[in-house]
GROMACS .gro file of C-alpha atoms in nm:
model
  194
    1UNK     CA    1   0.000   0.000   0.000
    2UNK     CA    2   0.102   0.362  -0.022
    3UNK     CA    3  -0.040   0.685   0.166
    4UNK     CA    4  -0.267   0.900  -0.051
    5UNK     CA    5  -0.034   1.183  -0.049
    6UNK     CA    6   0.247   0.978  -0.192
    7UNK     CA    7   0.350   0.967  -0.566
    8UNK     CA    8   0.266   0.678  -0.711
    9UNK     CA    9   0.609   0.479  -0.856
   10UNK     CA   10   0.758   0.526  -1.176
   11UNK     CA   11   0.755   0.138  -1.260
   12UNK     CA   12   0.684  -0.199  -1.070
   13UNK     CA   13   1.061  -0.218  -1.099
   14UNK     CA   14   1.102   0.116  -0.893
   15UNK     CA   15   0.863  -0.003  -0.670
   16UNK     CA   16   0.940  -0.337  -0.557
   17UNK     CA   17   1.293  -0.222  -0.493
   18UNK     CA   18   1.192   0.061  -0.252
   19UNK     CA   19   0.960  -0.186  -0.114
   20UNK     CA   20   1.207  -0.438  -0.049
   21UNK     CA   21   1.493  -0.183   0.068
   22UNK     CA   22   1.209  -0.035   0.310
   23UNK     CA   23   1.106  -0.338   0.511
   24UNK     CA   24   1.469  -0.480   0.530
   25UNK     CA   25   1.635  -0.152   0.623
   26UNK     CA   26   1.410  -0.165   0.974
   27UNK     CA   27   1.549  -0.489   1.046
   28UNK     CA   28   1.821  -0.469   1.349
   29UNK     CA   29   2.101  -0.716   1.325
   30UNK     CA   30   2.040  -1.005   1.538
   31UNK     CA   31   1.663  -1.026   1.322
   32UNK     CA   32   1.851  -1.081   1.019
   33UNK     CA   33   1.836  -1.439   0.870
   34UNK     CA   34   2.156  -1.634   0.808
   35UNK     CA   35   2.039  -1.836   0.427
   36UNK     CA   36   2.205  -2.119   0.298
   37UNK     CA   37   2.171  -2.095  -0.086
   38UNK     CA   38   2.223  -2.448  -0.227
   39UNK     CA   39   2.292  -2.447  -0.662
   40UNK     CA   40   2.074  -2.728  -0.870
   41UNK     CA   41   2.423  -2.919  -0.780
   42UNK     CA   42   2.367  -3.102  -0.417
   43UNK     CA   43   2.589  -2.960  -0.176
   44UNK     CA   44   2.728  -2.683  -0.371
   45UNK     CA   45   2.683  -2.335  -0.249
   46UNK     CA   46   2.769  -1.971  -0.417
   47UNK     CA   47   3.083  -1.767  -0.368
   48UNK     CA   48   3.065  -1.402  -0.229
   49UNK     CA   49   3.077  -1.240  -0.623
   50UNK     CA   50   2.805  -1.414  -0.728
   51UNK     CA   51   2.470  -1.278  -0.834
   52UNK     CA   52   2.263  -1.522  -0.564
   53UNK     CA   53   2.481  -1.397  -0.316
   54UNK     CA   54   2.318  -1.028  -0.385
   55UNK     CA   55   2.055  -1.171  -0.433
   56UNK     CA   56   2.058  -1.263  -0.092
   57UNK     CA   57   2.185  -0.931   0.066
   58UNK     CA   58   1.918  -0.752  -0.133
   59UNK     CA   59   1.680  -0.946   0.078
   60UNK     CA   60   1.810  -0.835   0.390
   61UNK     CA   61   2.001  -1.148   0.505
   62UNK     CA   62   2.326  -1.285   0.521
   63UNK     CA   63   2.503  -1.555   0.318
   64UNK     CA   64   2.622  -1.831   0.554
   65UNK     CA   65   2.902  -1.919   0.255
   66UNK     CA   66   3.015  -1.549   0.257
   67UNK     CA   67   3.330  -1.646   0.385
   68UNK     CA   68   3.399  -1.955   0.178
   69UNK     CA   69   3.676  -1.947  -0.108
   70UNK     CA   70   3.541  -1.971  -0.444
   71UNK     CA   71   3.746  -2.309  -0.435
   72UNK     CA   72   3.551  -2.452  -0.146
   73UNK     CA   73   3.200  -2.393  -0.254
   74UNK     CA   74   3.123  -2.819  -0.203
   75UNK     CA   75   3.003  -2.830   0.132
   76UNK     CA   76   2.791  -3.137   0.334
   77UNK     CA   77   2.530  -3.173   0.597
   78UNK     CA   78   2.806  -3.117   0.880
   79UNK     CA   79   2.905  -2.781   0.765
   80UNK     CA   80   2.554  -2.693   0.719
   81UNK     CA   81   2.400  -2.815   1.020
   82UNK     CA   82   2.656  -2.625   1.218
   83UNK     CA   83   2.604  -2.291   1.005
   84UNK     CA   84   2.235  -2.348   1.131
   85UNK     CA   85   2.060  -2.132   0.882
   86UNK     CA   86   1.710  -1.953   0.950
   87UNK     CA   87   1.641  -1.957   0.540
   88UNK     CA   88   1.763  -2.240   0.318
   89UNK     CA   89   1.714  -2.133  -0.066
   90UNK     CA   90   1.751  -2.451  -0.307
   91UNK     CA   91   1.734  -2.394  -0.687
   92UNK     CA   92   1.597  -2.639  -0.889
   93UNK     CA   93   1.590  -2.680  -1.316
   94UNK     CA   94   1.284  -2.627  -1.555
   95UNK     CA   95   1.159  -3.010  -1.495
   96UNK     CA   96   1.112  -2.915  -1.132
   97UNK     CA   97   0.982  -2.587  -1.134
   98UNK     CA   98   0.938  -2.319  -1.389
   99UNK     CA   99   0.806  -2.186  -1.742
  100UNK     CA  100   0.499  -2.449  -1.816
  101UNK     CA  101   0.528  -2.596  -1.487
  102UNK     CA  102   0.164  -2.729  -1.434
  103UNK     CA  103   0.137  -2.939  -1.108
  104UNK     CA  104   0.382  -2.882  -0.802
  105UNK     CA  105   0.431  -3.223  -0.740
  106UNK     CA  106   0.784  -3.285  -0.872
  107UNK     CA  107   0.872  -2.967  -0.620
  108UNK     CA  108   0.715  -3.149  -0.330
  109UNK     CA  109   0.914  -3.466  -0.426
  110UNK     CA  110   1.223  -3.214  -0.411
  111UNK     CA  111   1.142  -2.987  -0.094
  112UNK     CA  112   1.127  -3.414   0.069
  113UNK     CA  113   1.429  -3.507  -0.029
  114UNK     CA  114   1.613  -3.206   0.066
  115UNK     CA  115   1.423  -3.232   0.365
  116UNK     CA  116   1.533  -3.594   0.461
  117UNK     CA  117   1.903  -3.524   0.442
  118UNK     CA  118   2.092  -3.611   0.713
  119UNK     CA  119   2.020  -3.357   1.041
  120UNK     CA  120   1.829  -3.108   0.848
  121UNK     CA  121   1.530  -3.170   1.085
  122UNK     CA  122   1.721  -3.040   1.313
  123UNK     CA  123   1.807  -2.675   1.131
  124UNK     CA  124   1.616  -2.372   1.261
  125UNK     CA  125   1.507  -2.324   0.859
  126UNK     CA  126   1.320  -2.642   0.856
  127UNK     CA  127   1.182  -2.631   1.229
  128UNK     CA  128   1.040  -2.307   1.138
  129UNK     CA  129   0.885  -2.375   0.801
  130UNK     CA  130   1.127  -2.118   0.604
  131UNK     CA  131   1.233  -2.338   0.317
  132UNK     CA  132   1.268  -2.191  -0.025
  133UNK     CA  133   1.229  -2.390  -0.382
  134UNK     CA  134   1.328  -2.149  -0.678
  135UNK     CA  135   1.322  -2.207  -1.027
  136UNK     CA  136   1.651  -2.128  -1.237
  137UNK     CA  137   1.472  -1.942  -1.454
  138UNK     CA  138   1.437  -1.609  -1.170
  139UNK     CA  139   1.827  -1.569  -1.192
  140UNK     CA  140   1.829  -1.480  -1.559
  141UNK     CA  141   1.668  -1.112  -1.555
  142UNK     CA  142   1.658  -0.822  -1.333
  143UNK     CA  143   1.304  -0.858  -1.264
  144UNK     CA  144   1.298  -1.197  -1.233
  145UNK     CA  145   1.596  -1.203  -0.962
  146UNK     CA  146   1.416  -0.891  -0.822
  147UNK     CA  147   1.121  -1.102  -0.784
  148UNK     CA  148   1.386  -1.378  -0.640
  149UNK     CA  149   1.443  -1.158  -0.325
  150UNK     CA  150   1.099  -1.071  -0.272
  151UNK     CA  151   1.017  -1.461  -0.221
  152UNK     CA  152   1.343  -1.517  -0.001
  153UNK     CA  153   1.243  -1.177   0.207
  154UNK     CA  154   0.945  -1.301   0.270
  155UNK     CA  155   1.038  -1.663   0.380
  156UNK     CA  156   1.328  -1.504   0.576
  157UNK     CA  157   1.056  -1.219   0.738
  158UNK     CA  158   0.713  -1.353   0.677
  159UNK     CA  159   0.564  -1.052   0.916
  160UNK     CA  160   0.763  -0.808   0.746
  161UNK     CA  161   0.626  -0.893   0.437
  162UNK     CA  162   0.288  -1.074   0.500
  163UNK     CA  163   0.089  -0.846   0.298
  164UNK     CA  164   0.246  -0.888  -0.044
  165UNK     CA  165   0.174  -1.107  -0.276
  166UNK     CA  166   0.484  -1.258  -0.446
  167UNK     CA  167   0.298  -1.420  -0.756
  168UNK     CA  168   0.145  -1.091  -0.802
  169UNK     CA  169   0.472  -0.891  -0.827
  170UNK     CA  170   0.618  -1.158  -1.037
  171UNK     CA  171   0.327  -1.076  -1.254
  172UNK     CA  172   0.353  -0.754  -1.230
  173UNK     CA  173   0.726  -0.765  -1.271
  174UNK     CA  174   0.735  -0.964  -1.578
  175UNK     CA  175   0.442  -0.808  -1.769
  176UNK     CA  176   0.636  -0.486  -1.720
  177UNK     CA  177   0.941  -0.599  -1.845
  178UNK     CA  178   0.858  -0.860  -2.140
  179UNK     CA  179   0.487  -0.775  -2.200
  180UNK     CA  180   0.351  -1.107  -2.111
  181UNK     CA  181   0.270  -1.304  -1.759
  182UNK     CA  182   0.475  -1.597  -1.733
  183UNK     CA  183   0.254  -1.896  -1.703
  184UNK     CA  184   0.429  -2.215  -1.457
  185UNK     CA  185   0.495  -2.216  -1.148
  186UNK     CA  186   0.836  -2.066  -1.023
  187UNK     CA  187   0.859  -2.109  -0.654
  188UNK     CA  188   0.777  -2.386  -0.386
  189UNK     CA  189   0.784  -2.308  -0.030
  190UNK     CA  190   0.690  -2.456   0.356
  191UNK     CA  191   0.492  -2.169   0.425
  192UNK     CA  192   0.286  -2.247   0.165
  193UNK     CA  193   0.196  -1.946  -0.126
  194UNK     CA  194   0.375  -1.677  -0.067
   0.00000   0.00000   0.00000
């Protein structure tokens, strides 16, 4: 929403972005979420340059693989259970979830077996329902990865957030930007529809 007095945004772009940069500028430290951003490749995180780790930042978190070397980006269960993130963020490819994806059941299969890894039960992301599914396709266009950090900001801060619609801005987003509304489905998550 916006106050009446207030000039309306030059683009969903502009918008979004203030949005976002609003609600996770309020945040103090300790409420940030630690996110552990896992590639299509099991086990294998980003490095600190990367576009998913900004993608990250922009959504007012931190990158639990910040600090790793760009060597070192295979990790396991160990390292992750002891990095203990509040957001996991998995990326999957188009026969998961994506352009022309109709049913979200191969993305529940997924979100299970990440799930059932060895002492991810255990992780504060899981106890607390704040596991993300993303399709590969939102890191290929500003608007898409702007819609990206929308859904991880509101995983990571669900009260922060709980107003907006996330398929709606990706709408909005993409219609924008390309003319069209992409039809699939793009994003699975614990708390449900985000």
């Amino acid at each position: 929403g916006r106050s009446e007095d207030a000039a309306a945004a030059d683009s969903a772009m502009t918008y979004y972005e203030v949005l976002l940069q609003d609600r996770t500028s309020s945040l103090f430290e300790c409420q940030r979420q630690n996110v552990y951003w896992e590639t299509k490749r099991e086990h294998i995180t980003v490095f600190k340059d990367s576009a998913e780790h900004d993608l990250i930042l922009g959504a007012g978190a931190y990158d639990v693989s910040a600090r790793l070397l760009e060597a070192n980006l295979h990790v396991d269960d160990g390292w992750i259970g002891r990095k203990n993130p509040g957001v996991i963020v998995k990326v999957t490819d188009r026969s998961v979830l994506g352009t022309g994806a109709a049913s979200d059941g191969p993305a529940k299969t997924a979100y299970a077996a990440l799930l059932a890894r060895d002492g991810w039960a255990a992780m504060d992301a899981v106890r607390n329902r704040r596991v993300l599914l993303l399709s590969e396709e939102l890191l290929v266009a500003p608007h898409l990865q702007l819609a990206a950090m929308l859904m991880i900001a509101k995983t990571a801060y669900p009260d922060q957030f709980a107003e907006i619609s996330v398929d709606h801005a990706l709408e909005m987003l993409a219609e924008e930007a390309t003319g069209s509304i992409p039809a699939g489905i793009f994003y699975y998550s614990s708390q449900g529809g985000l």
